[in-house]
Structure formats: C-alpha cells, structure tokens
Amino acid sequence: MGEQKPTVFILHDDPAVVKSLRMLMESVQLPVETHVGVGTLLVGLDSTRTGCLILDVRMREMSGIELCRRLRAAGIVLPVIFATAYGDVPTAVKAMQEGAFDFLQRPFSEEYLLDRVHAALE
C-alpha cells in the first residue's frame, strides 16, 4: 500500500464551520477528514497519521488546548492551527505554549488560512 498523503483534520462543534472548512480544503485538493466531536477524532487518529489539525478553542467535550495536551501525551504530534471566534491574548498565549502552530481569530481570509495550512503540512 502506498504512503498516506498528509491529511487536514478538522474538529469543530459547529457542523456549518466544519462543512465550510472541508469545502475550502477540497477546493485546493487537500485530503481532509472532518469531525464534529472529539471522540470521533481520537478514535481515528494515531501517531502514524500525518498532516495538520484545524481546531476550535471552545468545544463541548473539552477545550482545544486540553485536546492538544492529550494528543501529545498519546504521542500524536500534528501541527495544530486554532481557528476560533473566541480568541483573546491569554488564550492565544496558552495555545502557543501548548505547542500550537498558529492561532487565527475569525473572521480570517480563506487565503491566509490556506497559507498557514500549507506551511503546517511542510
């Protein structure tokens, strides 16, 4: 079997945001996998998967920052791009301290998000 292409994993509580981000990634032919809940992401993700993770800060099951901690503890080191409407300086600092690749506050341009995703995939 051939090597898996890096995948853009998207995790957000809002199905409309998930759909919008999926369509954006597919528009530039990036492999994408979407999740509306933390549980489905954790089931399908292991340390052999490559790519990046677009994540919200505030989610029902756990915060995005807590999820970053749990992924690292499980040996999963994907670059994480936080894309959130709930951005503030303390949250951004905490996300970066937890190893986030970037922290984007909505609204942001699609082009900028794609630039950051391509940088994270490299």
PDB file of C-alpha atoms in Angstrom:
ATOM      1  CA  MET A   1       0.000   0.000   0.000  1.00  0.00           C
ATOM      2  CA  GLY A   2       1.269   3.494  -0.847  1.00  0.00           C
ATOM      3  CA  GLU A   3       2.220   6.098   1.663  1.00  0.00           C
ATOM      4  CA  GLN A   4      -0.706   8.116   3.030  1.00  0.00           C
ATOM      5  CA  LYS A   5      -0.857  11.744   1.998  1.00  0.00           C
ATOM      6  CA  PRO A   6      -0.836  14.305   4.803  1.00  0.00           C
ATOM      7  CA  THR A   7      -4.418  14.993   5.843  1.00  0.00           C
ATOM      8  CA  VAL A   8      -6.043  18.165   7.115  1.00  0.00           C
ATOM      9  CA  PHE A   9      -8.050  17.079  10.160  1.00  0.00           C
ATOM     10  CA  ILE A  10     -10.826  19.497  11.104  1.00  0.00           C
ATOM     11  CA  LEU A  11     -12.504  19.433  14.510  1.00  0.00           C
ATOM     12  CA  HIS A  12     -15.193  21.924  15.439  1.00  0.00           C
ATOM     13  CA  ASP A  13     -18.511  21.843  17.335  1.00  0.00           C
ATOM     14  CA  ASP A  14     -20.367  23.734  14.595  1.00  0.00           C
ATOM     15  CA  PRO A  15     -21.290  21.498  11.607  1.00  0.00           C
ATOM     16  CA  ALA A  16     -21.598  24.592   9.350  1.00  0.00           C
ATOM     17  CA  VAL A  17     -17.995  25.596  10.133  1.00  0.00           C
ATOM     18  CA  VAL A  18     -16.838  22.019   9.542  1.00  0.00           C
ATOM     19  CA  LYS A  19     -18.608  21.931   6.156  1.00  0.00           C
ATOM     20  CA  SER A  20     -17.191  25.304   5.137  1.00  0.00           C
ATOM     21  CA  LEU A  21     -13.616  24.356   6.083  1.00  0.00           C
ATOM     22  CA  ARG A  22     -13.967  20.979   4.333  1.00  0.00           C
ATOM     23  CA  MET A  23     -15.094  22.671   1.112  1.00  0.00           C
ATOM     24  CA  LEU A  24     -12.184  25.121   1.334  1.00  0.00           C
ATOM     25  CA  MET A  25      -9.594  22.334   1.744  1.00  0.00           C
ATOM     26  CA  GLU A  26     -11.171  20.250  -1.034  1.00  0.00           C
ATOM     27  CA  SER A  27     -11.128  23.289  -3.348  1.00  0.00           C
ATOM     28  CA  VAL A  28      -7.312  23.073  -3.342  1.00  0.00           C
ATOM     29  CA  GLN A  29      -7.243  19.254  -3.475  1.00  0.00           C
ATOM     30  CA  LEU A  30      -6.053  18.713   0.097  1.00  0.00           C
ATOM     31  CA  PRO A  31      -7.055  15.400   1.688  1.00  0.00           C
ATOM     32  CA  VAL A  32      -9.426  16.290   4.519  1.00  0.00           C
ATOM     33  CA  GLU A  33     -11.077  14.442   7.385  1.00  0.00           C
ATOM     34  CA  THR A  34     -13.736  16.198   9.441  1.00  0.00           C
ATOM     35  CA  HIS A  35     -15.016  15.609  12.956  1.00  0.00           C
ATOM     36  CA  VAL A  36     -17.788  17.335  14.882  1.00  0.00           C
ATOM     37  CA  GLY A  37     -16.859  15.677  18.192  1.00  0.00           C
ATOM     38  CA  VAL A  38     -13.607  14.970  19.993  1.00  0.00           C
ATOM     39  CA  GLY A  39     -14.431  11.279  20.390  1.00  0.00           C
ATOM     40  CA  THR A  40     -14.546  10.522  16.674  1.00  0.00           C
ATOM     41  CA  LEU A  41     -11.225  12.272  16.121  1.00  0.00           C
ATOM     42  CA  LEU A  42      -9.478  10.363  18.899  1.00  0.00           C
ATOM     43  CA  VAL A  43     -10.738   7.018  17.570  1.00  0.00           C
ATOM     44  CA  GLY A  44      -9.377   7.589  14.050  1.00  0.00           C
ATOM     45  CA  LEU A  45      -6.107   9.283  14.902  1.00  0.00           C
ATOM     46  CA  ASP A  46      -2.814   7.651  15.815  1.00  0.00           C
ATOM     47  CA  SER A  47       0.870   8.509  15.654  1.00  0.00           C
ATOM     48  CA  THR A  48       1.224   7.125  12.097  1.00  0.00           C
ATOM     49  CA  ARG A  49      -1.118   9.731  10.579  1.00  0.00           C
ATOM     50  CA  THR A  50       0.481  12.870   9.169  1.00  0.00           C
ATOM     51  CA  GLY A  51      -0.961  16.259   8.368  1.00  0.00           C
ATOM     52  CA  CYS A  52      -2.293  19.084  10.494  1.00  0.00           C
ATOM     53  CA  LEU A  53      -5.272  19.750  12.718  1.00  0.00           C
ATOM     54  CA  ILE A  54      -7.599  22.748  12.496  1.00  0.00           C
ATOM     55  CA  LEU A  55      -9.243  23.079  15.870  1.00  0.00           C
ATOM     56  CA  ASP A  56     -11.578  25.356  17.799  1.00  0.00           C
ATOM     57  CA  VAL A  57     -10.664  26.561  21.285  1.00  0.00           C
ATOM     58  CA  ARG A  58     -14.117  26.096  22.820  1.00  0.00           C
ATOM     59  CA  MET A  59     -15.829  22.760  22.367  1.00  0.00           C
ATOM     60  CA  ARG A  60     -18.445  20.918  24.416  1.00  0.00           C
ATOM     61  CA  GLU A  61     -16.399  17.850  25.327  1.00  0.00           C
ATOM     62  CA  MET A  62     -13.084  19.546  26.192  1.00  0.00           C
ATOM     63  CA  SER A  63     -11.155  22.643  25.265  1.00  0.00           C
ATOM     64  CA  GLY A  64      -8.956  22.592  22.198  1.00  0.00           C
ATOM     65  CA  ILE A  65      -5.971  23.312  24.427  1.00  0.00           C
ATOM     66  CA  GLU A  66      -6.752  20.265  26.589  1.00  0.00           C
ATOM     67  CA  LEU A  67      -7.098  18.169  23.428  1.00  0.00           C
ATOM     68  CA  CYS A  68      -3.620  19.326  22.315  1.00  0.00           C
ATOM     69  CA  ARG A  69      -2.230  18.138  25.659  1.00  0.00           C
ATOM     70  CA  ARG A  70      -3.936  14.741  25.326  1.00  0.00           C
ATOM     71  CA  LEU A  71      -2.747  14.242  21.752  1.00  0.00           C
ATOM     72  CA  ARG A  72       0.852  14.998  22.724  1.00  0.00           C
ATOM     73  CA  ALA A  73       0.575  12.638  25.710  1.00  0.00           C
ATOM     74  CA  ALA A  74      -0.609   9.926  23.292  1.00  0.00           C
ATOM     75  CA  GLY A  75       2.427  10.538  21.045  1.00  0.00           C
ATOM     76  CA  ILE A  76       0.441  12.293  18.312  1.00  0.00           C
ATOM     77  CA  VAL A  77       2.369  15.349  17.169  1.00  0.00           C
ATOM     78  CA  LEU A  78       0.390  17.115  14.471  1.00  0.00           C
ATOM     79  CA  PRO A  79       0.788  20.844  13.885  1.00  0.00           C
ATOM     80  CA  VAL A  80      -2.348  22.466  15.337  1.00  0.00           C
ATOM     81  CA  ILE A  81      -3.940  25.584  13.893  1.00  0.00           C
ATOM     82  CA  PHE A  82      -6.534  27.087  16.181  1.00  0.00           C
ATOM     83  CA  ALA A  83      -9.286  28.806  14.178  1.00  0.00           C
ATOM     84  CA  THR A  84     -11.698  30.376  16.605  1.00  0.00           C
ATOM     85  CA  ALA A  85     -14.195  33.143  17.164  1.00  0.00           C
ATOM     86  CA  TYR A  86     -13.170  33.148  20.835  1.00  0.00           C
ATOM     87  CA  GLY A  87      -9.665  34.477  20.570  1.00  0.00           C
ATOM     88  CA  ASP A  88      -8.021  36.642  23.175  1.00  0.00           C
ATOM     89  CA  VAL A  89      -4.385  37.214  24.056  1.00  0.00           C
ATOM     90  CA  PRO A  90      -4.261  34.938  27.151  1.00  0.00           C
ATOM     91  CA  THR A  91      -5.891  32.071  25.235  1.00  0.00           C
ATOM     92  CA  ALA A  92      -3.580  32.551  22.260  1.00  0.00           C
ATOM     93  CA  VAL A  93      -0.529  32.572  24.530  1.00  0.00           C
ATOM     94  CA  LYS A  94      -1.693  29.407  26.289  1.00  0.00           C
ATOM     95  CA  ALA A  95      -2.318  27.688  22.929  1.00  0.00           C
ATOM     96  CA  MET A  96       1.161  28.601  21.706  1.00  0.00           C
ATOM     97  CA  GLN A  97       2.699  27.387  24.987  1.00  0.00           C
ATOM     98  CA  GLU A  98       0.951  24.067  24.391  1.00  0.00           C
ATOM     99  CA  GLY A  99       2.641  23.801  21.007  1.00  0.00           C
ATOM    100  CA  ALA A 100       0.076  25.279  18.615  1.00  0.00           C
ATOM    101  CA  PHE A 101       1.424  26.009  15.140  1.00  0.00           C
ATOM    102  CA  ASP A 102      -0.809  29.065  14.790  1.00  0.00           C
ATOM    103  CA  PHE A 103      -3.799  30.814  16.351  1.00  0.00           C
ATOM    104  CA  LEU A 104      -6.260  32.511  13.995  1.00  0.00           C
ATOM    105  CA  GLN A 105      -9.191  34.580  15.156  1.00  0.00           C
ATOM    106  CA  ARG A 106     -12.304  34.542  12.959  1.00  0.00           C
ATOM    107  CA  PRO A 107     -13.055  36.140  10.703  1.00  0.00           C
ATOM    108  CA  PHE A 108      -9.869  35.481   8.728  1.00  0.00           C
ATOM    109  CA  SER A 109      -9.323  35.247   4.997  1.00  0.00           C
ATOM    110  CA  GLU A 110      -9.530  31.855   3.328  1.00  0.00           C
ATOM    111  CA  GLU A 111      -6.224  32.588   1.581  1.00  0.00           C
ATOM    112  CA  TYR A 112      -4.469  33.212   4.889  1.00  0.00           C
ATOM    113  CA  LEU A 113      -5.843  30.009   6.395  1.00  0.00           C
ATOM    114  CA  LEU A 114      -4.719  28.029   3.340  1.00  0.00           C
ATOM    115  CA  ASP A 115      -1.239  29.603   3.562  1.00  0.00           C
ATOM    116  CA  ARG A 116      -0.990  28.518   7.215  1.00  0.00           C
ATOM    117  CA  VAL A 117      -2.264  25.006   6.420  1.00  0.00           C
ATOM    118  CA  HIS A 118       0.316  24.576   3.640  1.00  0.00           C
ATOM    119  CA  ALA A 119       3.066  25.834   5.992  1.00  0.00           C
ATOM    120  CA  ALA A 120       1.913  23.387   8.697  1.00  0.00           C
ATOM    121  CA  LEU A 121       1.884  20.479   6.239  1.00  0.00           C
ATOM    122  CA  GLU A 122       5.514  21.187   5.313  1.00  0.00           C
TER     123      GLU A 122
END
